[in-house]
């Protein structure tokens, strides 16, 4: 067989595996948005079967043979050097996925999928009933599956590193600690400066905002940002998320809280940022393994960029606040744009991560990272998590949850076995601002565009600079290509210092 024929066979296999992954994603999306409570067990069986079929197909001996015949081995994943760069990137990504998947026994894969479905459903109920004890057996199972997965991959020294590597290739716990340590000190210092200043008045938000009107405004917001509703949908879920069900079917979700209109606004913008990335992959890589983000950290850089750098900026609300007032004329009567801008940037250490301000947000993440690290090193037992959560929240942010529902049970990630994901959010903040520096240089008038509600130039820039690569480059390579540099905290710290010095006048 010629190289072209071998590649065509491998692409066909990749496309079929991708179809199976998307079919499983449909079932997961449905579980989080509309599955009736008692449908959970049947759904877990369906997912276990699909994951099993996917695993069997992807790890069949033929896949390994095709990769080898194209010169792709673990030491040289890109294969034959004469192949075109996109094909070498395709082989690199597929080899990495194959090397991991082939080490997992089939019954482990199906068992993990089944347990994840049940665990996630148990988490929804446990959070609703504030009942950590009911969730604990599922949590222990998720930790056990994650640990075993990492051991199969060969991370016997430190299983947590294997989990981190899923989301941020090449960033083990020690490398993340080296970034998070100074970041934590810096943010704590900034928090101190802010709390010493007169506080922002956000009392006009302390009332009920009809959730029906919130839903209408979320749709308006998406339209103005340029979200293509022929290729995506907005629905409701307990925890907002984005999932891709097909190249032209990208789903996002939000949630509406009667006394907190900002929650749905910023989760909608956040998820739209993820969706733009997923919608922006070039046609030639759609439907295959390269149609994915460079890493979850880079993915979160996109969502957090739209949410914070754009969505929490002054120019953004100069354009949009009058529109929001149209939806809430009574509630926002007499409020000036600048009052609203300050209120939505109020810095106030609080219990819930996804509603946290930009200064304390990364501290929420660092806390979760440290807890995960301690669980996988055996220093912290899962049963002790609620107490550890309360103590460390008090130490880190000076607040302590009264219930586990607003403490250790607040996030969906652990219920899905996604240990190692959390650092992506804080890394995303750093990547996002480093990339933003370059954007500012390339698009001098972007602030005026934002205030006019014109996001086309910014989206085009992101598309040409980031989306176009899909998963072809690892994060350090992508960052180097865009900024010429490696990961740095300074752009984020400079941005946050300058922004909050203006708001809190120090
Ligand atoms: Co996100």
Short mmCIF file of C-alpha atoms and ligand atoms in Angstrom, two decimals:
data_model
loop_
_atom_site.label_atom_id
_atom_site.label_comp_id
_atom_site.label_asym_id
_atom_site.label_seq_id
_atom_site.Cartn_x
_atom_site.Cartn_y
_atom_site.Cartn_z
CA UNK A 1 0.00 0.00 0.00
CA UNK A 2 1.23 3.52 -0.79
CA UNK A 3 1.68 6.12 1.94
CA UNK A 4 -1.42 7.91 0.63
CA UNK A 5 -3.51 4.75 0.91
CA UNK A 6 -2.24 4.04 4.42
CA UNK A 7 -3.07 7.60 5.47
CA UNK A 8 -6.51 7.39 3.91
CA UNK A 9 -7.21 4.20 5.87
CA UNK A 10 -6.07 5.82 9.10
CA UNK A 11 -8.16 8.95 8.47
CA UNK A 12 -11.22 6.76 7.79
CA UNK A 13 -10.67 4.93 11.08
CA UNK A 14 -10.20 8.23 12.92
CA UNK A 15 -13.42 9.62 11.43
CA UNK A 16 -15.38 6.53 12.50
CA UNK A 17 -13.97 6.67 16.03
CA UNK A 18 -14.87 10.35 16.10
CA UNK A 19 -18.47 9.52 15.12
CA UNK A 20 -18.67 7.07 18.04
CA UNK A 21 -17.27 9.71 20.42
CA UNK A 22 -19.85 12.23 19.23
CA UNK A 23 -22.67 9.70 19.64
CA UNK A 24 -21.55 9.19 23.25
CA UNK A 25 -21.40 12.98 23.65
CA UNK A 26 -25.06 13.22 22.56
CA UNK A 27 -26.01 10.76 25.30
CA UNK A 28 -24.00 12.74 27.88
CA UNK A 29 -25.46 16.07 26.77
CA UNK A 30 -28.94 14.57 27.08
CA UNK A 31 -28.12 13.23 30.55
CA UNK A 32 -27.11 16.68 31.77
CA UNK A 33 -29.97 18.60 30.20
CA UNK A 34 -33.13 16.49 30.11
CA UNK A 35 -32.79 12.87 31.23
CA UNK A 36 -35.46 11.90 33.80
CA UNK A 37 -34.07 10.83 37.16
CA UNK A 38 -34.78 7.12 36.75
CA UNK A 39 -33.30 7.00 33.25
CA UNK A 40 -29.79 7.12 34.65
CA UNK A 41 -29.04 3.40 34.88
CA UNK A 42 -30.13 2.67 31.34
CA UNK A 43 -28.05 5.59 30.13
CA UNK A 44 -24.97 4.30 31.98
CA UNK A 45 -25.36 0.94 30.16
CA UNK A 46 -25.66 2.67 26.78
CA UNK A 47 -22.52 4.71 27.44
CA UNK A 48 -20.57 1.69 28.67
CA UNK A 49 -21.46 -0.20 25.47
CA UNK A 50 -20.54 2.71 23.19
CA UNK A 51 -17.25 3.36 24.97
CA UNK A 52 -16.47 -0.34 24.74
CA UNK A 53 -17.11 -0.41 20.98
CA UNK A 54 -15.01 2.73 20.51
CA UNK A 55 -12.15 1.23 22.51
CA UNK A 56 -12.25 -2.05 20.57
CA UNK A 57 -12.26 -0.29 17.23
CA UNK A 58 -9.50 2.21 18.07
CA UNK A 59 -7.14 -0.27 19.74
CA UNK A 60 -7.54 -3.07 17.17
CA UNK A 61 -4.11 -4.37 16.03
CA UNK A 62 -4.70 -2.81 12.59
CA UNK A 63 -4.45 0.71 14.05
CA UNK A 64 -1.02 0.09 15.54
CA UNK A 65 0.14 -1.50 12.26
CA UNK A 66 -1.03 1.47 10.18
CA UNK A 67 0.76 3.90 12.50
CA UNK A 68 3.96 1.87 12.35
CA UNK A 69 3.87 1.51 8.58
CA UNK A 70 3.72 5.31 8.40
CA UNK A 71 6.76 5.49 10.67
CA UNK A 72 4.81 6.70 13.71
CA UNK A 73 6.20 5.11 16.87
CA UNK A 74 6.15 6.39 20.47
CA UNK A 75 9.67 7.88 20.13
CA UNK A 76 8.82 9.51 16.78
CA UNK A 77 5.04 10.00 16.83
CA UNK A 78 5.01 12.27 13.75
CA UNK A 79 6.25 9.40 11.60
CA UNK A 80 7.92 9.60 8.20
CA UNK A 81 9.68 12.95 7.86
CA UNK A 82 8.76 13.21 4.19
CA UNK A 83 5.05 13.48 5.01
CA UNK A 84 3.32 16.88 4.85
CA UNK A 85 3.27 18.79 8.18
CA UNK A 86 -0.52 18.43 8.73
CA UNK A 87 -0.24 14.66 8.25
CA UNK A 88 2.68 14.48 10.69
CA UNK A 89 0.61 16.40 13.24
CA UNK A 90 -2.29 14.02 12.63
CA UNK A 91 -0.02 11.03 13.30
CA UNK A 92 1.44 12.69 16.40
CA UNK A 93 -2.00 13.25 17.95
CA UNK A 94 -3.32 9.84 16.99
CA UNK A 95 -0.21 8.05 18.27
CA UNK A 96 -0.49 9.81 21.64
CA UNK A 97 -4.15 8.78 21.96
CA UNK A 98 -3.43 5.23 20.78
CA UNK A 99 -0.51 4.72 23.18
CA UNK A 100 -2.80 5.56 26.08
CA UNK A 101 -5.95 3.78 24.98
CA UNK A 102 -4.20 0.53 24.08
CA UNK A 103 -2.89 0.18 27.64
CA UNK A 104 -6.41 0.19 29.13
CA UNK A 105 -8.16 -3.20 29.39
CA UNK A 106 -11.60 -3.25 27.63
CA UNK A 107 -13.52 -4.12 30.81
CA UNK A 108 -11.85 -1.18 32.57
CA UNK A 109 -13.01 1.24 29.85
CA UNK A 110 -16.63 0.03 29.92
CA UNK A 111 -16.64 -0.11 33.73
CA UNK A 112 -15.34 3.45 34.01
CA UNK A 113 -17.98 4.77 31.56
CA UNK A 114 -20.77 3.01 33.49
CA UNK A 115 -19.51 4.25 36.86
CA UNK A 116 -19.11 7.83 35.58
CA UNK A 117 -22.71 8.00 34.43
CA UNK A 118 -24.00 6.77 37.80
CA UNK A 119 -21.60 8.98 39.73
CA UNK A 120 -22.63 12.12 37.92
CA UNK A 121 -26.31 11.42 38.53
CA UNK A 122 -25.58 10.74 42.21
CA UNK A 123 -23.74 14.06 42.42
CA UNK A 124 -26.77 15.97 41.07
CA UNK A 125 -28.96 14.45 43.81
CA UNK A 126 -26.32 14.81 46.54
CA UNK A 127 -25.83 18.48 45.75
CA UNK A 128 -29.58 19.05 45.71
CA UNK A 129 -29.96 17.32 49.10
CA UNK A 130 -26.67 18.60 50.58
CA UNK A 131 -25.73 14.98 51.25
CA UNK A 132 -21.99 14.35 50.82
CA UNK A 133 -22.27 10.90 52.43
CA UNK A 134 -24.52 9.72 49.58
CA UNK A 135 -21.94 10.85 47.02
CA UNK A 136 -18.83 9.55 48.84
CA UNK A 137 -18.91 5.93 47.54
CA UNK A 138 -19.14 7.28 43.96
CA UNK A 139 -16.34 9.75 44.58
CA UNK A 140 -14.12 6.99 45.94
CA UNK A 141 -14.85 4.94 42.84
CA UNK A 142 -13.96 7.86 40.56
CA UNK A 143 -10.67 8.38 42.39
CA UNK A 144 -9.89 4.69 42.12
CA UNK A 145 -10.64 4.59 38.37
CA UNK A 146 -8.49 7.69 37.83
CA UNK A 147 -5.61 6.27 39.82
CA UNK A 148 -5.76 2.97 37.94
CA UNK A 149 -5.96 4.74 34.59
CA UNK A 150 -2.79 6.64 35.42
CA UNK A 151 -1.03 3.47 36.59
CA UNK A 152 -1.92 1.72 33.32
CA UNK A 153 -0.29 4.65 31.53
CA UNK A 154 2.87 4.15 33.57
CA UNK A 155 2.64 6.97 36.10
CA UNK A 156 3.42 4.77 39.08
CA UNK A 157 5.59 7.40 40.80
CA UNK A 158 2.94 10.11 40.83
CA UNK A 159 -0.47 9.14 39.40
CA UNK A 160 -1.70 12.75 39.53
CA UNK A 161 0.85 13.69 36.82
CA UNK A 162 -0.79 11.24 34.43
CA UNK A 163 -4.19 12.86 35.00
CA UNK A 164 -2.83 16.39 34.56
CA UNK A 165 -1.23 15.29 31.30
CA UNK A 166 -4.66 14.49 29.80
CA UNK A 167 -5.66 18.15 29.93
CA UNK A 168 -2.32 19.96 29.72
CA UNK A 169 0.31 17.84 27.96
CA UNK A 170 3.74 18.22 29.51
CA UNK A 171 2.61 20.05 32.68
CA UNK A 172 3.17 17.76 35.69
CA UNK A 173 2.22 18.83 39.22
CA UNK A 174 5.71 20.23 39.94
CA UNK A 175 5.56 22.52 36.88
CA UNK A 176 2.08 23.72 37.84
CA UNK A 177 3.20 24.36 41.42
CA UNK A 178 6.04 26.50 40.10
CA UNK A 179 3.46 28.69 38.34
CA UNK A 180 0.76 28.62 41.02
CA UNK A 181 3.00 29.39 44.01
CA UNK A 182 3.99 32.93 42.95
CA UNK A 183 0.52 33.49 41.44
CA UNK A 184 -1.11 32.71 44.79
CA UNK A 185 1.17 35.16 46.64
CA UNK A 186 0.56 37.87 44.10
CA UNK A 187 -3.23 37.48 44.13
CA UNK A 188 -3.30 37.42 47.93
CA UNK A 189 -1.35 40.68 47.96
CA UNK A 190 -3.76 42.24 45.49
CA UNK A 191 -6.76 41.04 47.51
CA UNK A 192 -5.32 42.73 50.60
CA UNK A 193 -4.88 46.02 48.71
CA UNK A 194 -8.45 45.85 47.45
CA UNK A 195 -10.08 45.01 50.77
CA UNK A 196 -8.28 47.98 52.35
CA UNK A 197 -10.08 50.34 49.92
CA UNK A 198 -13.67 51.64 50.06
CA UNK A 199 -15.84 48.87 48.59
CA UNK A 200 -17.80 48.95 45.37
CA UNK A 201 -21.56 49.42 45.71
CA UNK A 202 -23.38 46.49 44.10
CA UNK A 203 -26.50 46.72 46.25
CA UNK A 204 -28.71 47.55 43.25
CA UNK A 205 -28.16 43.96 42.07
CA UNK A 206 -29.48 42.58 45.33
CA UNK A 207 -33.00 41.87 44.10
CA UNK A 208 -34.92 39.45 41.92
CA UNK A 209 -34.30 39.39 38.16
CA UNK A 210 -36.98 37.41 36.35
CA UNK A 211 -35.39 34.24 34.93
CA UNK A 212 -37.54 34.40 31.79
CA UNK A 213 -36.08 37.83 30.99
CA UNK A 214 -32.60 36.49 31.82
CA UNK A 215 -33.15 33.71 29.28
CA UNK A 216 -34.19 36.22 26.60
CA UNK A 217 -31.17 38.40 27.33
CA UNK A 218 -28.80 35.40 27.09
CA UNK A 219 -30.12 34.76 23.57
CA UNK A 220 -29.74 38.41 22.64
CA UNK A 221 -26.19 38.31 23.98
CA UNK A 222 -25.30 35.27 21.87
CA UNK A 223 -26.73 36.90 18.77
CA UNK A 224 -24.67 40.04 19.34
CA UNK A 225 -21.48 38.07 19.97
CA UNK A 226 -22.01 36.27 16.66
CA UNK A 227 -23.01 32.80 17.87
CA UNK A 228 -24.40 30.98 14.82
CA UNK A 229 -27.64 29.31 15.94
CA UNK A 230 -27.69 27.19 12.77
CA UNK A 231 -24.61 25.45 14.19
CA UNK A 232 -25.35 25.51 17.91
CA UNK A 233 -27.89 25.68 20.71
CA UNK A 234 -28.23 27.08 24.21
CA UNK A 235 -29.90 24.90 26.87
CA UNK A 236 -30.10 24.58 30.64
CA UNK A 237 -28.07 22.39 33.01
CA UNK A 238 -27.05 22.23 36.69
CA UNK A 239 -23.47 23.13 35.70
CA UNK A 240 -22.85 25.16 32.53
CA UNK A 241 -20.78 23.38 29.86
CA UNK A 242 -19.98 23.18 26.15
CA UNK A 243 -19.96 19.99 24.12
CA UNK A 244 -19.46 19.26 20.45
CA UNK A 245 -21.93 16.77 19.00
CA UNK A 246 -20.83 17.26 15.40
CA UNK A 247 -18.78 19.69 13.30
CA UNK A 248 -21.90 21.82 12.89
CA UNK A 249 -23.60 21.02 16.19
CA UNK A 250 -22.01 22.72 19.17
CA UNK A 251 -24.09 22.83 22.35
CA UNK A 252 -23.70 25.23 25.24
CA UNK A 253 -25.65 25.45 28.49
CA UNK A 254 -26.23 28.00 31.21
CA UNK A 255 -28.30 28.35 34.36
CA UNK A 256 -30.60 31.12 35.61
CA UNK A 257 -30.49 32.24 39.25
CA UNK A 258 -33.32 34.54 40.30
CA UNK A 259 -31.23 36.72 42.59
CA UNK A 260 -28.05 36.68 40.51
CA UNK A 261 -28.44 37.89 36.91
CA UNK A 262 -24.66 38.04 36.46
CA UNK A 263 -24.36 34.26 36.79
CA UNK A 264 -26.22 33.48 33.56
CA UNK A 265 -24.69 36.42 31.68
CA UNK A 266 -21.10 35.40 32.37
CA UNK A 267 -21.60 31.67 32.07
CA UNK A 268 -23.28 32.23 28.69
CA UNK A 269 -20.35 34.37 27.49
CA UNK A 270 -17.85 31.85 28.90
CA UNK A 271 -19.43 28.90 27.10
CA UNK A 272 -19.78 30.95 23.90
CA UNK A 273 -15.99 31.42 24.05
CA UNK A 274 -15.55 27.64 24.08
CA UNK A 275 -18.10 27.27 21.28
CA UNK A 276 -16.34 29.81 19.00
CA UNK A 277 -13.16 27.75 19.30
CA UNK A 278 -15.01 24.53 18.43
CA UNK A 279 -16.87 26.20 15.54
CA UNK A 280 -13.66 27.73 14.21
CA UNK A 281 -11.68 24.63 13.26
CA UNK A 282 -10.86 24.67 9.54
CA UNK A 283 -12.92 22.44 7.27
CA UNK A 284 -10.05 20.09 6.40
CA UNK A 285 -9.64 18.87 9.98
CA UNK A 286 -13.31 18.67 10.99
CA UNK A 287 -14.64 15.30 12.04
CA UNK A 288 -11.25 13.95 13.15
CA UNK A 289 -8.88 13.96 16.10
CA UNK A 290 -7.31 17.31 15.10
CA UNK A 291 -10.67 19.10 15.47
CA UNK A 292 -10.07 19.81 19.13
CA UNK A 293 -8.46 22.44 21.33
CA UNK A 294 -4.67 22.44 21.78
CA UNK A 295 -5.30 21.62 25.46
CA UNK A 296 -7.97 22.35 28.05
CA UNK A 297 -5.83 25.25 29.32
CA UNK A 298 -5.89 26.80 25.83
CA UNK A 299 -9.63 26.04 25.60
CA UNK A 300 -10.23 27.81 28.92
CA UNK A 301 -8.06 30.70 27.72
CA UNK A 302 -10.68 31.26 25.03
CA UNK A 303 -13.73 31.01 27.29
CA UNK A 304 -12.18 33.10 30.05
CA UNK A 305 -10.95 35.66 27.51
CA UNK A 306 -14.50 36.25 26.26
CA UNK A 307 -15.97 36.13 29.75
CA UNK A 308 -13.51 38.47 31.44
CA UNK A 309 -11.29 40.45 29.11
CA UNK A 310 -14.22 41.23 26.78
CA UNK A 311 -17.33 40.58 28.89
CA UNK A 312 -16.18 42.32 32.07
CA UNK A 313 -14.68 45.31 30.24
CA UNK A 314 -15.93 48.88 30.26
CA UNK A 315 -16.32 49.21 26.46
CA UNK A 316 -18.41 46.02 26.34
CA UNK A 317 -21.03 47.42 28.70
CA UNK A 318 -20.92 50.89 27.17
CA UNK A 319 -22.51 49.22 24.19
CA UNK A 320 -24.63 46.63 25.95
CA UNK A 321 -25.89 48.15 29.19
CA UNK A 322 -28.73 50.09 27.51
CA UNK A 323 -29.81 46.79 25.92
CA UNK A 324 -29.79 45.03 29.30
CA UNK A 325 -31.86 47.88 30.77
CA UNK A 326 -34.45 47.16 28.09
CA UNK A 327 -34.90 43.70 29.61
CA UNK A 328 -34.94 44.94 33.22
CA UNK A 329 -36.29 48.52 33.09
CA UNK A 330 -37.61 48.53 36.67
CA UNK A 331 -34.75 46.66 38.28
CA UNK A 332 -32.03 48.82 36.70
CA UNK A 333 -33.79 52.20 36.76
CA UNK A 334 -31.36 55.03 37.56
CA UNK A 335 -28.25 52.81 37.34
CA UNK A 336 -25.41 54.28 35.28
CA UNK A 337 -23.22 52.19 32.97
CA UNK A 338 -20.16 52.84 35.10
CA UNK A 339 -21.99 51.80 38.30
CA UNK A 340 -22.86 48.55 36.58
CA UNK A 341 -19.28 48.07 35.32
CA UNK A 342 -17.92 48.48 38.85
CA UNK A 343 -20.59 46.26 40.38
CA UNK A 344 -19.92 43.37 38.02
CA UNK A 345 -16.22 43.65 38.80
CA UNK A 346 -16.78 43.76 42.53
CA UNK A 347 -14.01 41.82 44.27
CA UNK A 348 -15.48 39.84 47.09
CA UNK A 349 -14.10 36.45 48.10
CA UNK A 350 -17.07 34.12 47.92
CA UNK A 351 -17.93 30.43 48.05
CA UNK A 352 -18.76 29.57 44.45
CA UNK A 353 -15.99 29.29 41.88
CA UNK A 354 -17.94 29.97 38.73
CA UNK A 355 -19.34 33.18 40.18
CA UNK A 356 -15.98 34.36 41.54
CA UNK A 357 -14.38 37.68 40.55
CA UNK A 358 -11.21 37.69 38.46
CA UNK A 359 -8.91 38.30 41.44
CA UNK A 360 -10.11 35.48 43.68
CA UNK A 361 -11.00 33.06 40.85
CA UNK A 362 -7.53 31.56 40.47
CA UNK A 363 -7.33 31.08 44.24
CA UNK A 364 -10.41 28.82 44.00
CA UNK A 365 -8.51 26.83 41.38
CA UNK A 366 -5.28 26.61 43.35
CA UNK A 367 -7.26 25.26 46.32
CA UNK A 368 -8.78 22.50 44.16
CA UNK A 369 -5.39 21.69 42.63
CA UNK A 370 -3.84 21.29 46.09
CA UNK A 371 -6.72 19.07 47.26
CA UNK A 372 -6.40 16.83 44.19
CA UNK A 373 -2.64 16.60 44.61
CA UNK A 374 -3.10 15.54 48.24
CA UNK A 375 -5.77 12.96 47.39
CA UNK A 376 -3.57 11.24 44.81
CA UNK A 377 -0.48 11.33 47.00
CA UNK A 378 -2.54 9.59 49.70
CA UNK A 379 -2.21 12.50 52.16
CA UNK A 380 -5.94 13.22 52.13
CA UNK A 381 -8.75 10.65 52.38
CA UNK A 382 -11.87 11.31 50.25
CA UNK A 383 -14.04 11.11 53.40
CA UNK A 384 -12.08 14.05 54.85
CA UNK A 385 -12.66 16.29 51.84
CA UNK A 386 -15.59 18.32 53.25
CA UNK A 387 -13.60 19.30 56.34
CA UNK A 388 -10.43 19.98 54.35
CA UNK A 389 -12.47 22.12 51.96
CA UNK A 390 -13.87 24.24 54.78
CA UNK A 391 -10.49 24.74 56.47
CA UNK A 392 -8.67 25.64 53.27
CA UNK A 393 -11.43 27.96 52.03
CA UNK A 394 -11.10 29.82 55.30
CA UNK A 395 -7.30 29.98 54.93
CA UNK A 396 -7.30 30.90 51.25
CA UNK A 397 -10.32 33.16 50.85
CA UNK A 398 -11.43 33.92 54.38
CA UNK A 399 -14.89 32.42 53.83
CA UNK A 400 -16.33 29.12 54.97
CA UNK A 401 -19.31 27.28 53.46
CA UNK A 402 -22.16 26.36 55.76
CA UNK A 403 -23.21 23.46 53.57
CA UNK A 404 -21.33 20.93 51.42
CA UNK A 405 -23.63 21.88 48.51
CA UNK A 406 -21.87 25.24 48.37
CA UNK A 407 -18.55 23.67 49.37
CA UNK A 408 -17.06 20.42 48.17
CA UNK A 409 -20.15 19.42 46.14
CA UNK A 410 -20.36 22.58 44.03
CA UNK A 411 -18.41 21.41 40.95
CA UNK A 412 -19.34 18.63 38.55
CA UNK A 413 -15.74 17.66 37.65
CA UNK A 414 -14.94 15.08 40.32
CA UNK A 415 -18.27 13.33 39.77
CA UNK A 416 -17.18 12.73 36.16
CA UNK A 417 -13.74 11.56 37.20
CA UNK A 418 -12.16 14.69 35.69
CA UNK A 419 -9.31 14.99 38.21
CA UNK A 420 -6.55 17.19 36.85
CA UNK A 421 -8.89 19.48 34.89
CA UNK A 422 -9.08 22.38 37.35
CA UNK A 423 -5.59 23.83 36.72
CA UNK A 424 -6.72 24.45 33.11
CA UNK A 425 -8.85 27.39 34.27
CA UNK A 426 -6.01 29.27 35.97
CA UNK A 427 -3.57 28.38 33.18
CA UNK A 428 -6.27 29.62 30.80
CA UNK A 429 -6.24 33.02 32.52
CA UNK A 430 -2.48 33.23 31.96
CA UNK A 431 -2.52 31.99 28.35
CA UNK A 432 -5.47 34.28 27.58
CA UNK A 433 -3.74 37.47 28.64
CA UNK A 434 -0.48 36.54 26.94
CA UNK A 435 -2.41 36.03 23.72
CA UNK A 436 -4.39 39.23 24.34
CA UNK A 437 -1.18 41.29 24.43
CA UNK A 438 -0.49 40.18 20.89
CA UNK A 439 -4.06 40.86 19.84
CA UNK A 440 -3.83 44.44 21.18
CA UNK A 441 -0.77 45.01 19.03
CA UNK A 442 -2.44 43.52 15.94
CA UNK A 443 -5.88 45.23 16.30
CA UNK A 444 -5.28 48.79 17.56
CA UNK A 445 -8.96 49.83 17.52
CA UNK A 446 -10.45 46.77 19.17
CA UNK A 447 -11.86 48.67 22.18
CA UNK A 448 -13.93 50.85 19.91
CA UNK A 449 -15.15 47.74 18.06
CA UNK A 450 -16.22 46.23 21.39
CA UNK A 451 -18.14 49.31 22.48
CA UNK A 452 -19.95 49.33 19.10
CA UNK A 453 -20.83 45.67 19.59
CA UNK A 454 -18.70 44.70 16.59
CA UNK A 455 -16.86 41.48 17.47
CA UNK A 456 -16.13 40.37 13.91
CA UNK A 457 -12.50 41.56 13.80
CA UNK A 458 -11.66 39.96 17.14
CA UNK A 459 -13.29 36.66 16.18
CA UNK A 460 -11.48 36.66 12.84
CA UNK A 461 -8.16 37.30 14.59
CA UNK A 462 -8.73 34.44 17.04
CA UNK A 463 -9.76 32.24 14.16
CA UNK A 464 -6.65 32.99 12.07
CA UNK A 465 -4.30 32.82 15.04
CA UNK A 466 -5.62 30.01 17.26
CA UNK A 467 -8.64 28.11 15.95
CA UNK A 468 -6.95 27.38 12.63
CA UNK A 469 -4.45 25.05 14.34
CA UNK A 470 -6.98 22.84 16.12
CA UNK A 471 -5.01 20.28 18.07
CA UNK A 472 -2.02 20.32 15.70
CA UNK A 473 0.32 22.12 18.09
CA UNK A 474 1.03 21.46 21.77
CA UNK A 475 0.37 24.52 23.99
CA UNK A 476 4.03 25.66 24.24
CA UNK A 477 4.38 25.47 20.44
CA UNK A 478 1.13 27.34 19.87
CA UNK A 479 2.04 30.03 22.39
CA UNK A 480 5.47 30.42 20.83
CA UNK A 481 3.93 30.76 17.38
CA UNK A 482 1.51 33.45 18.55
CA UNK A 483 3.60 35.42 21.04
CA UNK A 484 7.18 34.25 20.44
CA UNK A 485 7.38 33.35 24.13
CA UNK A 486 6.74 30.61 26.64
CA UNK A 487 4.12 30.64 29.42
CA UNK A 488 4.36 33.72 31.66
CA UNK A 489 2.16 35.11 34.45
CA UNK A 490 3.13 38.76 33.98
CA UNK A 491 0.62 39.76 31.29
CA UNK A 492 -2.25 38.45 33.46
CA UNK A 493 -0.88 40.07 36.61
CA UNK A 494 -0.29 43.40 34.87
CA UNK A 495 -3.80 43.36 33.42
CA UNK A 496 -5.46 42.52 36.70
CA UNK A 497 -3.38 45.01 38.71
CA UNK A 498 -4.14 47.85 36.30
CA UNK A 499 -7.84 47.06 35.99
CA UNK A 500 -8.49 46.83 39.73
CA UNK A 501 -6.25 49.78 40.61
CA UNK A 502 -8.62 51.83 38.43
CA UNK A 503 -11.80 50.38 39.96
CA UNK A 504 -10.60 50.51 43.58
CA UNK A 505 -8.52 53.69 43.10
CA UNK A 506 -5.20 52.67 44.61
CO1 LIG B 1 -14.88 26.51 30.63
#
